[in-house]
Structure formats: structure tokens, C-alpha cells
Amino acid sequence: MARSAVIGVMGAGEGARPQDVKTAFELGRSVAREGWVLLSGGRNAGVMDAVSKGAKAEGGLTIGIVPEANKNTLSDAVDVGIVTGMGSARNNINVLSSDVVVACGFGGSGTASEIALALKSGKSVILLNNRAESREFFATLGGSLVHAAETVEDAVAAIRRLLNAA
Amino acid sequence: MARSAVIGVMGAGEGARPQDVKTAFELGRSVAREGWVLLSGGRNAGVMDAVSKGAKAEGGLTIGIVPEANKNTLSDAVDVGIVTGMGSARNNINVLSSDVVVACGFGGSGTASEIALALKSGKSVILLNNRAESREFFATLGGSLVHAAETVEDAVAAIRRLLNAA
Amino acid sequence: MARSAVIGVMGAGEGARPQDVKTAFELGRSVAREGWVLLSGGRNAGVMDAVSKGAKAEGGLTIGIVPEANKNTLSDAVDVGIVTGMGSARNNINVLSSDVVVACGFGGSGTASEIALALKSGKSVILLNNRAESREFFATLGGSLVHAAETVEDAVAAIRRLLNAA
Amino acid sequence: MARSAVIGVMGAGEGARPQDVKTAFELGRSVAREGWVLLSGGRNAGVMDAVSKGAKAEGGLTIGIVPEANKNTLSDAVDVGIVTGMGSARNNINVLSSDVVVACGFGGSGTASEIALALKSGKSVILLNNRAESREFFATLGGSLVHAAETVEDAVAAIRRLLNAA
């Protein structure tokens, strides 16, 4: 049995920009069409919610890892909620559980911590439509682990390359 | 969309008794046949491994939450591995993520911690073929949250009642 | 520089029995008089609060590891609060950080999880005035790691022996 | 009883630059002279080790929160080791437990995650001799929570102002 790859998509919750929510939905659709499992922060807001909805629109499997100690904040588009009850310390689980990490759009400090934790654990990170300051900073930290993408297609192609190289 | 119930099955890894491994496989089959998601500690040993194999034998969905920081110890029968890198502190995530918790067989101190953490968070726990000392101790702690079962059928009936009452 | 030993005292919060609170205060005094650091679950209730107050009454150093994400519930008798924001998953940190663990009085399911997690990590646990059911259950799990004590003096003597043997 | 303030100093371990190690030692001395408790990542390397040594040189109290599951990597200059066994997820505990966070020197991705997690939880962060890219990136995320300092004296003055304003 070959286990499906798990793609972790990180991004803003409540404060997400409309264009980032739209991109997240498209990214979720593409992840599902590739047969990958979609993993996110699980909450019913912003990028997390939209990427799960996109994946479900294509019949994909969606996993959400929430910071809360119950499923009250879990997106309706998440099939299986992992309930950590450990606040932002759960961000490290998000990245350790993902074969490739995508930071989608202008994230806040939570997303920044996930990029940093991914690099710390040696994971590749794709910055999709990220801040210029973010790309510059993380490039100085992560070197070749850090990839930039400007479209969902570019991001998916990068994920494919990274999975094949693994 | 109605999200499927998540049944967490806890039990020994390497030191599991043969009869407990056999029971775990049957329990996994039953969980999958009911359409429930199977959640376990994810490792490729003992009760964790057997319950996942049973669920996969019936085409169920299996989630495994491992204490390690990578997927090296993950059972082949787990569809999606949640990688915590936090050792036994992950036991609390196992129970918080489960709608009902089943302790299968004579578990060790890891399983005992999971029963205790489940009760602490107000979750119902079914003790299936557990030690007499365990049933007595946890009954004094958990009162009506603690249920005993002697067969897989009894355990499944108890899960069904608990899910309907929730 | 020889680092002082850290003694972790676990026990009930809000629901603690009066006699257990009294014992905890005396145990805290004894821990401080021996020059050991007192570590507890840190909250301003029950055994956790009393043991810290006892240690401070003798000028000891007190560390409290709270489940909350801020210091609002921290006992006034704790010198340094470790804020985990991870609920009961912090129980594993309590025991990993302690050189010897004492379960003081009739604890609830939180304390039971700490005893189990201590045994899981190979730590010695002293059960001071614990339930008979607890002593029996944990003896079947932990074997020679589990020690029973009926007085503070006995507990302190057992701690001393365990530290010398380490 | 007024509890002493806890100052968390974050920075690189093995790969720390010599000038950052030197600054960390001076910062540790200053923290201790102010009567503050010094909290760090606890390991016996780089900025973590040096800041603890500086604080001990002035008789301060030093707390170290290690990612490992034992005290083997703990700096000799740490008085009390908090053993988390949870890898980089412990970074969130470092910042939640600190009243003010200082990132000392050119940190790696671990330090970056701590800055991000501190901002996520609403903590003030002082960037002492940090990368220009880091200052720019975190200023866009954290706004007025982010402070830059170029000398230990500036950092200590900023800590004092932040503690007085709290």
C-alpha cells in the first residue's frame, strides 16, 4: 500500500485577504485532484477554511489540526479534526505531519511560525503569493528549502517535484 | 455534511498480549463496518497496528498519531499519520480527537495515561478486556464515564449508545 | 556547580481533600528544608497551592507548570511560572522535569495521568496517602518504580534513597 | 509577594556567531543585576548557554526549557531545567512563560519561530542585533510589539519600559 502524500497548507484565519482566500480554494481543488491529502490548521476561517472547501469540492480527504481543545471551531469542510488543545504549539504538528508545506498568501504571525518551524525540521516550504519581506527573510534562513510560487499551477508543479525528489 | 465519528482505540504496542492483538483486529473491522473513522497511536506494533489493519481490511479510514518526529514508526495500515514529535504528551491529543475512547486489552502505563486523560477531559471510555485493577481504579475516578465490555460486540454496542446520546 | 534536585509533587486542585492539603503543606516544607526545588502543577488550588506555600514558608524555590496560556491561575506561592497553554498535555512536562515524582493524597484523573506518564518515562513515583485502588493498579503497571508512603517523613526518606541511587 | 519578572532570551545554539555569544553573556549579566529571572531554551550551546552563564556570573536565577526528553543537553549554568520532550513545540512555552522576549543576535529558524509565536500571543519582542531582513519582516507582522535594540543597555532599557507599562 502506498500512503498518499500529505500537503500542508498554512495561512491566515480571520484576517485573510480576499485574494488569498480565493487562491486557497483553488489550491485545495488542485491538491485533491492530484490525489494528495490536504492538511490545514482546521479552523472555520480564512485560508484554512477555503483550502479545505476547495479540496472537498473535488472529493479530496481533508484533515484539520485545531489549537482548541474541542471541535467547535473546526471547518465544516474538514473530514477528520485533530484536537490538540495546545494553542499555537500545534503549529509544529502541522508541519511535521506534512510532506510538503505551502504558505498561502499574506499570513500573520501564526503562519510565519509555521514556515520557521518547517525549516527548523528540514521541510521544504513553498511561499505562494507571500509578502516580499517574508520571501527575503526566509530565504536567508532556509536557503534551498524555500521556494516561491506566484500561481497555484506553479505551486502544484513545485510540490510534484519535491515529492518526486523525496 | 455530517462528519463521521472518530473512535480512538488505545492499547499496548510492543508488549501487547496475543489475545489483545486479535481482539484489536476484530475491533478495527467493526469500527470500519460502522462507518466510523479509526484513530490510534499509530505505531507499527501491538494493538495500534492490529486495530488499523482490521479497519483497513474493511476499507475504513485510519488515522495514527505518533509520538515520534517522523513517520518511520507509522503502521503501514495507517492512511494519515499525524506526527507530533512530542512523546507521550501526544496521548492527550489522541483522546481529545476521539468522540469515544476504547482501551483495548491489558495496556501499559501509556494506555493508563490515555484513560486518565480521557476522563480528565470528560470523555467516555470503554474498557475492553481490561485488567480488573484497572476497571476498579478508573471506576473510582471516572464514575459513569467508565464502561466495561468483554466482547467486541459489547464494545461496539456501547460506542453506538454513546454516540447517539451525544 | 551541582544542580539541586527537582521534586515534583502532584495532586488534586479544586477538589482536594482537607487532609491532603494539610499533608501537601508539610511535604512542601520538608522539600524546601532538604534544599530541593519544588515543582508542581502551579495552580492556585488544592495540593498544588499548598505544597508551594509550604516550600515558600521555608524559603524554598518553587516552580509551577500551568495548563493555561497565561499566569492568571498561578499560585502566589510559585516563584517561577511555566506557562504551557497546552492543557493536560502539560502533565508530561511535570513528570519529565522532576527527578522524583510524589503523588500526594487522593488525586483525580489528572494526577492519575501524571503517575502513569511518570512510569511510562521510567521515573520513580511515591504514592503518599493514595487510594488503595491506585496503589494496586499502579503496582501492576510500574513494579519497582512504585513506592508507597504513609507519612511525609516516609516520603522524604524515600526521595532521599531514590536520589542517592540515581 | 511580588513575583520577579521573567525575561526570555532566545537565540542560536550550535551555529551562533561569536559576537552574539559575547552579547548574550553581557545580556545575561544585566538581566540578573536587575533582579529578573532569566529564561532560555536551556541547551548547552550558543546564545542559550552564554546568556545563562552571564546570569549566573551575577548570581541570578536561570531557567532552561529544553526540547529533549531528558536533562543531558542542559547547560551547566541552568538552575532549573524544564524537560518538555516535545521538540520545537516547546518554543511556544518559552515565549508564553516570558514577560518580555529578547531575540539576541542572528538566530536561525528556531529563533524566528519564537519571535513569530511571541507576536502571535501578543508579547513584546526586542530584536537585539538581529538581521535587517528579520527586523523588516517582523515589523510588518508585529507592529508596535516589535522593538529593535543595538546594545545590551538599549535592550535592558526597553525591557524596563515594557515591564513598567504592563
XYZ file of C-alpha atoms in Angstrom:
664
model
C 0.000 0.000 0.000
C 1.376 3.380 -0.939
C 0.288 6.032 1.516
C -0.955 9.279 -0.114
C 1.240 12.335 0.260
C 0.083 14.925 2.782
C 0.227 18.565 1.694
C 0.029 21.098 4.497
C -1.418 24.463 3.556
C -0.892 27.251 6.068
C -2.356 30.722 6.025
C -4.331 33.355 7.825
C -7.605 32.698 9.615
C -9.939 35.619 10.371
C -7.728 38.319 8.863
C -7.083 36.649 5.494
C -7.166 38.846 2.379
C -9.967 38.053 -0.114
C -7.478 37.209 -2.874
C -5.704 34.763 -0.563
C -8.973 33.032 0.308
C -9.714 32.677 -3.408
C -6.260 31.260 -4.104
C -6.618 28.846 -1.191
C -9.825 27.435 -2.607
C -8.142 26.827 -5.973
C -5.121 25.297 -4.285
C -7.365 22.941 -2.315
C -9.062 21.817 -5.517
C -5.709 21.103 -7.144
C -4.368 19.204 -4.134
C -7.432 16.929 -4.177
C -7.264 16.383 -7.943
C -3.671 15.185 -7.544
C -4.826 12.585 -5.025
C -2.978 14.211 -2.135
C -4.365 14.523 1.384
C -5.000 18.133 2.412
C -3.849 19.121 5.883
C -4.535 22.526 7.415
C -4.914 24.370 10.693
C -8.527 23.277 10.554
C -10.345 26.361 11.733
C -13.513 27.635 10.052
C -11.956 30.883 8.856
C -9.819 32.337 6.101
C -7.281 30.293 4.201
C -7.745 27.201 6.410
C -11.441 27.042 5.692
C -11.163 27.875 1.981
C -8.460 25.347 1.197
C -10.490 22.596 2.862
C -13.599 23.635 0.951
C -11.675 23.523 -2.304
C -10.383 20.043 -1.588
C -13.849 18.808 -0.643
C -15.281 20.278 -3.868
C -13.095 17.751 -5.671
C -13.797 14.874 -3.294
C -10.470 15.020 -1.509
C -9.656 13.971 2.041
C -9.226 16.873 4.480
C -7.514 16.839 7.860
C -7.585 19.827 10.215
C -5.417 20.240 13.308
C -7.010 22.778 15.636
C -5.414 24.666 18.520
C -8.561 24.435 20.632
C -9.491 21.571 22.990
C -12.721 20.718 21.143
C -14.186 20.635 17.631
C -16.300 23.804 17.946
C -14.099 25.851 15.641
C -13.490 23.114 13.091
C -14.341 23.926 9.473
C -17.341 22.032 8.067
C -15.108 21.066 5.164
C -12.710 19.099 7.375
C -13.271 15.330 7.353
C -11.142 14.496 10.377
C -10.345 17.008 13.088
C -7.257 16.550 15.221
C -7.911 18.291 18.523
C -4.727 19.365 20.245
C -5.799 21.739 22.996
C -2.309 23.193 22.864
C -2.737 26.535 21.162
C -0.019 27.629 18.780
C 2.265 24.792 19.874
C 0.121 22.757 17.478
C 1.782 24.616 14.618
C 4.760 22.298 14.919
C 2.480 19.276 14.430
C 1.028 20.850 11.292
C 4.422 20.986 9.649
C 5.840 17.713 10.963
C 2.772 15.900 9.592
C 3.083 17.434 6.109
C 5.303 16.053 3.375
C 5.420 19.497 1.780
C 4.313 22.780 3.350
C 2.691 25.608 1.371
C 2.254 29.049 2.946
C -0.649 30.566 1.025
C -0.886 34.353 0.800
C -0.092 37.037 3.341
C -0.163 35.086 6.572
C 0.157 36.553 10.038
C 2.497 35.606 12.834
C 0.973 32.134 13.164
C 1.809 31.336 9.541
C 5.276 32.830 9.978
C 5.873 30.486 12.905
C 4.823 27.543 10.748
C 7.252 28.490 7.981
C 10.042 28.825 10.523
C 9.183 25.537 12.248
C 9.048 23.754 8.895
C 12.531 24.990 8.024
C 13.772 24.053 11.504
C 12.642 20.469 10.893
C 14.178 20.387 7.416
C 10.916 20.518 5.452
C 10.564 22.261 2.107
C 8.249 25.278 2.109
C 6.545 26.860 -0.889
C 5.673 30.523 -0.422
C 2.649 31.182 -2.652
C 1.873 34.880 -3.097
C 3.706 35.687 0.085
C 4.985 39.050 1.266
C 8.259 40.221 -0.300
C 9.653 40.722 3.217
C 8.712 37.148 4.048
C 10.410 35.710 0.966
C 13.581 37.662 1.677
C 13.718 36.782 5.350
C 13.029 33.087 4.968
C 15.436 32.792 2.032
C 18.241 33.958 4.356
C 17.195 31.305 6.884
C 16.169 28.338 4.789
C 18.239 28.528 1.620
C 17.240 25.845 -0.844
C 14.358 24.641 1.322
C 12.442 27.799 0.419
C 10.556 28.043 -2.892
C 8.459 30.906 -4.223
C 5.384 30.469 -6.409
C 3.085 33.059 -7.952
C 0.266 30.829 -9.183
C -1.498 27.705 -7.964
C -0.132 25.880 -11.026
C 3.439 26.825 -10.100
C 2.860 25.699 -6.527
C 1.461 22.346 -7.629
C 4.373 21.813 -10.004
C 6.792 22.569 -7.180
C 5.011 20.140 -4.850
C 5.219 17.446 -7.533
C 8.947 17.992 -7.984
C 9.563 17.906 -4.242
C 7.561 14.718 -3.751
C 9.384 13.010 -6.615
C 12.754 14.020 -5.213
C 11.948 12.714 -1.738
C -22.331 17.348 5.632
C -22.253 15.061 8.628
C -18.715 14.372 9.762
C -18.027 10.708 10.596
C -17.497 9.843 14.252
C -13.921 9.218 15.326
C -13.284 6.196 17.554
C -9.978 6.193 19.372
C -8.597 2.779 20.236
C -5.740 2.733 22.737
C -3.617 -0.211 23.771
C -0.167 -1.646 24.152
C 2.494 -1.500 21.469
C 5.431 -3.906 21.614
C 4.349 -5.712 24.770
C 0.760 -6.438 23.757
C -0.696 -9.858 24.624
C -1.592 -12.058 21.610
C -5.261 -12.189 22.608
C -5.376 -8.380 22.785
C -3.860 -8.079 19.314
C -6.509 -10.472 17.990
C -9.296 -8.524 19.667
C -7.891 -5.259 18.308
C -8.027 -6.562 14.746
C -11.694 -7.545 15.186
C -12.497 -4.216 16.796
C -10.879 -2.376 13.882
C -13.003 -4.340 11.424
C -16.164 -3.476 13.324
C -15.296 0.209 13.589
C -14.812 0.397 9.821
C -18.011 -1.512 9.074
C -19.944 1.027 11.143
C -18.527 3.831 9.000
C -16.534 5.336 11.841
C -13.026 6.748 11.461
C -10.400 4.750 13.367
C -7.872 6.738 15.366
C -4.934 5.163 17.181
C -1.460 5.846 18.494
C -0.286 4.934 15.010
C 2.784 2.868 15.698
C 3.550 -0.348 13.824
C 3.249 -2.586 16.882
C 0.718 -4.367 19.034
C -2.836 -3.123 19.450
C -2.202 0.091 17.478
C -1.042 -1.803 14.433
C -3.676 -4.555 14.645
C -6.655 -2.248 15.034
C -5.539 -0.235 11.996
C -5.068 -3.413 9.973
C -8.553 -4.575 10.927
C -10.093 -1.277 9.863
C -8.215 -1.326 6.536
C -9.379 -4.914 5.920
C -12.888 -3.445 5.753
C -11.924 -0.379 3.749
C -12.089 2.042 6.666
C -10.196 5.299 7.140
C -7.314 5.093 9.626
C -5.550 7.938 11.396
C -2.449 7.402 13.541
C -0.940 9.970 15.913
C 2.680 9.076 16.593
C 4.931 10.294 19.411
C 7.970 10.446 17.141
C 9.029 13.415 14.985
C 8.799 11.472 11.705
C 6.779 8.723 10.027
C 9.360 5.940 10.413
C 7.388 4.065 13.072
C 3.981 4.539 11.461
C 1.952 1.386 10.796
C 1.522 0.525 7.113
C -2.191 0.274 7.823
C -2.466 3.954 8.749
C -3.805 6.199 5.962
C -2.852 9.524 7.507
C -0.100 9.891 10.057
C -0.131 12.825 12.456
C 3.441 13.450 13.508
C 3.690 15.164 16.876
C 7.327 14.856 17.918
C 6.148 15.287 21.486
C 6.445 11.843 23.009
C 3.760 10.784 25.455
C 2.315 14.295 25.588
C 0.657 13.251 22.326
C -1.571 10.931 24.351
C -3.755 13.899 25.240
C -4.296 14.618 21.532
C -5.346 11.016 20.956
C -8.189 11.315 23.416
C -9.239 14.896 22.648
C -9.570 13.954 18.970
C -11.748 10.901 19.670
C -15.505 11.036 20.124
C -15.337 7.816 22.146
C -12.219 6.154 23.565
C -11.769 2.382 23.808
C -8.907 0.906 25.834
C -8.348 -2.500 24.278
C -6.816 -5.245 26.417
C -4.113 -5.091 29.085
C -2.417 -1.816 28.261
C 0.693 -0.493 29.916
C 1.324 2.875 31.521
C 0.843 4.724 28.221
C -2.657 3.343 27.855
C -3.376 4.088 31.513
C -2.400 7.705 30.917
C -4.782 7.852 27.976
C -7.690 6.527 30.045
C -6.928 9.074 32.750
C -6.570 11.951 30.283
C -9.842 10.968 28.586
C -11.668 11.080 31.917
C -9.993 14.388 32.774
C -11.408 15.892 29.588
C -14.858 14.420 30.222
C -14.728 11.741 27.515
C -16.405 8.352 27.872
C -14.023 5.400 27.968
C -14.835 1.779 27.229
C -12.522 -0.714 28.913
C -12.497 -3.801 26.682
C -10.925 -6.855 28.329
C -9.021 -4.620 30.687
C -7.315 -5.573 33.939
C -9.604 -5.944 36.974
C -7.363 -3.481 38.846
C -7.779 -1.010 36.016
C -11.571 -1.281 35.976
C -11.730 -0.777 39.742
C -9.340 2.141 39.815
C -10.855 4.048 36.918
C -14.390 3.418 38.184
C -13.467 5.286 41.377
C -12.139 8.177 39.274
C -14.494 8.384 36.342
C -17.846 7.147 37.613
C -20.400 6.964 34.816
C -17.844 7.904 32.158
C -16.288 4.436 32.524
C -17.824 1.425 30.765
C -16.630 -2.182 30.753
C -17.011 -4.553 27.801
C -15.997 -8.185 27.420
C -16.524 -8.654 23.694
C -16.056 -6.585 20.575
C -19.830 -6.711 20.041
C -20.438 -5.254 23.506
C -17.876 -2.544 22.880
C -19.454 -1.588 19.551
C -22.919 -1.513 21.111
C -21.599 0.763 23.850
C -19.972 3.091 21.290
C -23.245 3.271 19.391
C -25.177 4.193 22.542
C -22.631 6.846 23.483
C -22.628 8.413 20.020
C -26.427 8.503 19.945
C -26.558 10.128 23.372
C -24.052 12.825 22.414
C 28.125 23.546 40.256
C 25.765 20.831 41.423
C 22.228 21.469 40.298
C 19.587 20.995 43.023
C 17.264 18.026 42.686
C 13.744 18.795 41.485
C 10.887 17.092 43.341
C 7.573 17.074 41.522
C 4.505 16.943 43.745
C 1.250 16.110 42.001
C -2.242 16.177 43.435
C -5.751 17.479 43.180
C -6.639 21.108 42.581
C -10.115 22.357 43.466
C -11.458 19.034 44.733
C -8.597 18.190 47.098
C -9.482 16.691 50.491
C -8.604 18.871 53.520
C -6.234 16.232 54.925
C -4.385 16.082 51.584
C -3.975 19.853 51.519
C -2.542 19.717 55.043
C -0.136 16.930 54.075
C 0.922 18.848 50.965
C 1.865 21.885 53.033
C 4.038 19.738 55.306
C 5.595 17.984 52.322
C 6.432 21.347 50.734
C 8.155 22.466 53.947
C 10.214 19.284 54.026
C 11.206 19.524 50.361
C 12.482 23.069 50.910
C 14.347 22.167 54.111
C 16.214 19.461 52.178
C 17.365 22.058 49.649
C 15.353 20.552 46.818
C 13.463 22.585 44.218
C 9.690 22.120 44.429
C 7.865 21.618 41.149
C 4.083 21.409 40.874
C 1.166 21.922 38.515
C 1.278 25.533 39.658
C -2.379 26.372 40.035
C -3.748 28.336 42.988
C -5.834 25.473 44.345
C -5.621 22.328 46.424
C -2.453 20.302 46.708
C -0.585 22.367 44.098
C -1.137 25.577 46.024
C -0.497 24.083 49.466
C 2.754 22.358 48.588
C 4.111 25.584 47.095
C 3.059 27.549 50.185
C 4.797 25.001 52.411
C 8.008 25.267 50.413
C 7.912 29.088 50.483
C 7.341 29.010 54.259
C 10.822 27.510 54.486
C 12.401 29.763 51.860
C 12.476 27.161 49.104
C 12.373 27.700 45.361
C 9.013 26.884 43.749
C 8.285 26.217 40.090
C 4.737 25.817 38.757
C 3.825 24.498 35.314
C 0.312 25.622 34.436
C -2.017 24.240 31.736
C -3.343 27.691 30.894
C -1.855 30.130 28.367
C -1.264 32.870 30.956
C -0.304 33.351 34.630
C -3.802 34.202 35.888
C -4.274 30.901 37.710
C -0.736 30.697 39.088
C -0.421 30.239 42.852
C 1.008 33.263 44.690
C 3.475 30.850 46.269
C 5.081 29.966 42.936
C 8.340 31.803 42.202
C 8.569 30.952 38.506
C 5.556 30.035 36.433
C 5.991 27.961 33.301
C 3.086 28.764 31.016
C 2.339 25.950 28.603
C -1.072 26.762 27.113
C -1.441 23.076 26.347
C -3.940 21.831 28.894
C -3.375 18.387 30.343
C -0.631 17.627 27.832
C 1.498 19.674 30.223
C 1.278 16.792 32.697
C 4.025 15.028 30.777
C 6.323 18.022 31.264
C 5.644 17.982 35.003
C 6.967 14.459 35.311
C 9.826 14.685 32.789
C 11.146 17.741 34.646
C 11.072 16.037 38.066
C 13.858 13.852 39.404
C 11.353 12.110 41.653
C 7.558 12.332 41.478
C 5.289 12.279 44.543
C 1.538 11.839 44.161
C 0.106 13.425 47.298
C -3.289 12.229 48.549
C -6.391 11.205 46.668
C -5.801 12.785 43.281
C -8.261 12.839 40.414
C -7.799 11.768 36.824
C -5.187 14.462 36.202
C -2.980 13.085 38.948
C -3.572 9.536 37.706
C -2.347 10.584 34.275
C 0.788 12.038 35.841
C 1.536 8.810 37.720
C 1.059 6.820 34.509
C 3.180 9.205 32.435
C 5.933 9.117 35.047
C 6.020 5.317 34.911
C 5.954 5.432 31.106
C 9.104 7.561 31.147
C 10.799 5.344 33.716
C 10.527 7.738 36.680
C 10.060 6.568 40.249
C 6.759 7.588 41.832
C 5.959 7.798 45.521
C 2.279 7.386 46.345
C 1.696 9.317 49.593
C -1.661 8.568 51.217
C -3.045 7.444 47.892
C -6.173 5.384 47.245
C -5.830 1.627 47.776
C -7.153 1.091 44.234
C -4.476 3.420 42.922
C -1.661 1.628 44.747
C -2.848 -1.735 43.460
C -3.325 -0.624 39.883
C -0.052 1.216 39.545
C 1.876 -1.601 41.257
C 0.728 -3.928 38.471
C 1.943 -1.416 35.892
C 5.094 0.049 37.385
C 6.571 -2.692 39.552
C 9.610 -1.459 41.455
C 9.191 2.113 40.218
C 6.171 2.489 42.515
C 6.637 3.258 46.221
C 4.006 3.778 48.883
C 4.385 6.144 51.840
C 2.019 6.912 54.690
C 3.727 9.919 56.232
C 5.657 12.920 54.960
C 8.716 11.580 56.784
C 8.459 8.273 54.920
C 8.057 10.078 51.616
C 11.102 12.261 52.252
C 13.174 9.225 53.234
C 12.123 7.502 50.025
C 13.019 10.563 47.936
C 16.443 10.674 49.584
C 17.074 6.997 48.822
C 15.969 7.413 45.213
C 18.167 10.480 44.670
C 21.177 8.730 46.176
C 20.634 5.688 43.969
C 20.373 7.783 40.796
C 4.818 38.778 47.482
C 5.811 40.298 44.179
C 6.942 37.672 41.720
C 10.124 38.564 39.790
C 9.741 39.300 36.092
C 10.845 36.575 33.704
C 12.928 37.647 30.710
C 13.136 35.135 27.900
C 16.266 35.325 25.770
C 16.150 33.414 22.505
C 18.968 32.808 20.066
C 21.014 30.328 18.139
C 22.518 27.200 19.636
C 25.407 25.464 17.865
C 25.614 27.872 14.938
C 25.686 31.102 16.944
C 28.090 33.840 15.808
C 30.912 34.677 18.275
C 29.725 38.263 18.648
C 26.207 37.063 19.501
C 27.550 34.715 22.168
C 29.501 37.607 23.677
C 26.420 39.843 23.645
C 24.326 37.077 25.208
C 26.731 36.776 28.140
C 26.528 40.528 28.784
C 22.746 40.462 28.457
C 22.544 37.616 30.984
C 24.642 39.610 33.452
C 22.366 42.618 33.063
C 19.191 40.586 33.461
C 20.480 39.129 36.724
C 21.641 42.502 38.052
C 18.127 43.869 37.515
C 16.728 41.054 39.669
C 14.888 39.431 36.787
C 14.665 35.683 36.240
C 16.465 34.524 33.086
C 14.608 32.037 30.905
C 16.137 30.422 27.831
C 15.961 27.388 25.585
C 18.297 25.775 28.082
C 20.711 23.929 25.847
C 24.472 23.917 26.441
C 25.317 25.747 23.233
C 25.488 29.203 21.733
C 23.325 32.060 22.927
C 21.284 29.848 25.304
C 24.374 28.713 27.161
C 26.082 32.110 27.200
C 23.101 34.068 28.482
C 22.662 31.571 31.336
C 26.368 31.786 32.183
C 26.159 35.571 32.251
C 23.185 35.493 34.600
C 24.891 33.000 36.920
C 28.036 35.167 36.966
C 25.883 37.770 38.731
C 24.074 35.302 40.970
C 20.822 35.304 39.020
C 18.222 32.563 38.760
C 18.262 30.674 35.439
C 15.528 28.519 33.946
C 16.048 26.459 30.787
C 13.290 24.802 28.778
C 14.777 22.033 26.656
C 13.254 20.293 23.628
C 14.699 16.916 24.634
C 13.074 14.368 26.955
C 15.925 14.443 29.491
C 18.481 16.822 31.031
C 21.515 15.579 29.061
C 21.735 18.690 26.886
C 21.001 21.178 29.671
C 23.548 23.953 30.178
C 25.520 23.715 33.422
C 24.532 27.318 34.033
C 20.827 26.496 34.235
C 19.469 26.204 37.785
C 16.165 24.547 36.899
C 15.640 22.573 33.724
C 12.156 22.179 32.325
C 12.142 18.991 30.269
C 9.464 19.025 27.595
C 10.311 16.131 25.272
C 8.358 17.922 22.587
C 10.995 19.284 20.232
C 10.389 22.690 18.733
C 6.810 22.766 20.012
C 8.474 23.821 23.254
C 9.275 27.157 21.639
C 5.734 28.290 22.374
C 6.260 27.580 26.076
C 9.437 29.654 26.053
C 7.558 32.730 24.915
C 4.330 32.200 26.891
C 6.399 31.906 30.085
C 8.346 35.130 29.446
C 7.101 38.578 30.413
C 9.319 40.086 27.712
C 11.115 38.219 24.919
C 14.539 39.224 23.581
C 15.867 37.690 20.362
C 19.638 38.014 20.701
C 21.735 38.152 17.518
C 21.360 36.347 14.223
C 19.124 33.441 15.189
C 18.156 30.572 12.924
C 14.720 29.222 12.117
C 14.110 28.163 15.721
C 14.575 31.719 16.946
C 12.419 33.019 14.095
C 9.630 30.704 15.207
C 9.927 32.050 18.740
C 9.650 35.655 17.571
C 6.585 34.750 15.500
C 4.976 32.782 18.335
C 5.614 35.634 20.760
C 3.873 38.093 18.435
C 1.023 35.611 17.915
C 0.425 35.550 21.660
C 0.656 39.340 21.946
C 4.058 39.504 23.654
C 6.538 42.293 23.066
C 9.768 41.227 21.401
C 13.079 43.057 21.435
C 15.320 42.305 18.457
C 18.898 42.814 19.679
C 21.462 42.921 16.860
C 19.110 40.996 14.619
C 19.251 40.628 10.848
C 17.916 43.581 8.836
C 15.609 41.163 6.992
C 14.287 39.936 10.314
C 13.571 43.444 11.626
C 11.754 44.351 8.423
C 9.706 41.186 8.241
C 8.634 41.140 11.866
C 7.842 44.861 11.827
C 5.268 44.184 9.103
C 3.748 41.427 11.244
C 4.005 42.707 14.782
C 3.799 46.489 14.511
C 4.297 48.146 17.878
C 5.059 44.847 19.612
C 8.442 44.765 17.853
C 11.378 46.766 19.210
C 14.912 46.979 17.882
C 17.992 47.425 20.076
C 21.647 47.713 19.129
C 23.272 47.420 22.547
C 22.621 45.462 25.727
C 21.980 48.751 27.502
C 19.275 49.674 24.961
C 17.704 46.245 25.325
C 17.632 46.488 29.113
C 16.126 49.962 28.949
C 13.446 48.658 26.603
C 12.682 45.724 28.915
C 12.342 48.129 31.843
C 9.910 50.332 29.929
C 7.842 47.336 28.832
C 7.654 45.908 32.358
C 6.628 49.271 33.786
C 3.921 49.666 31.154
C 2.475 46.189 31.815
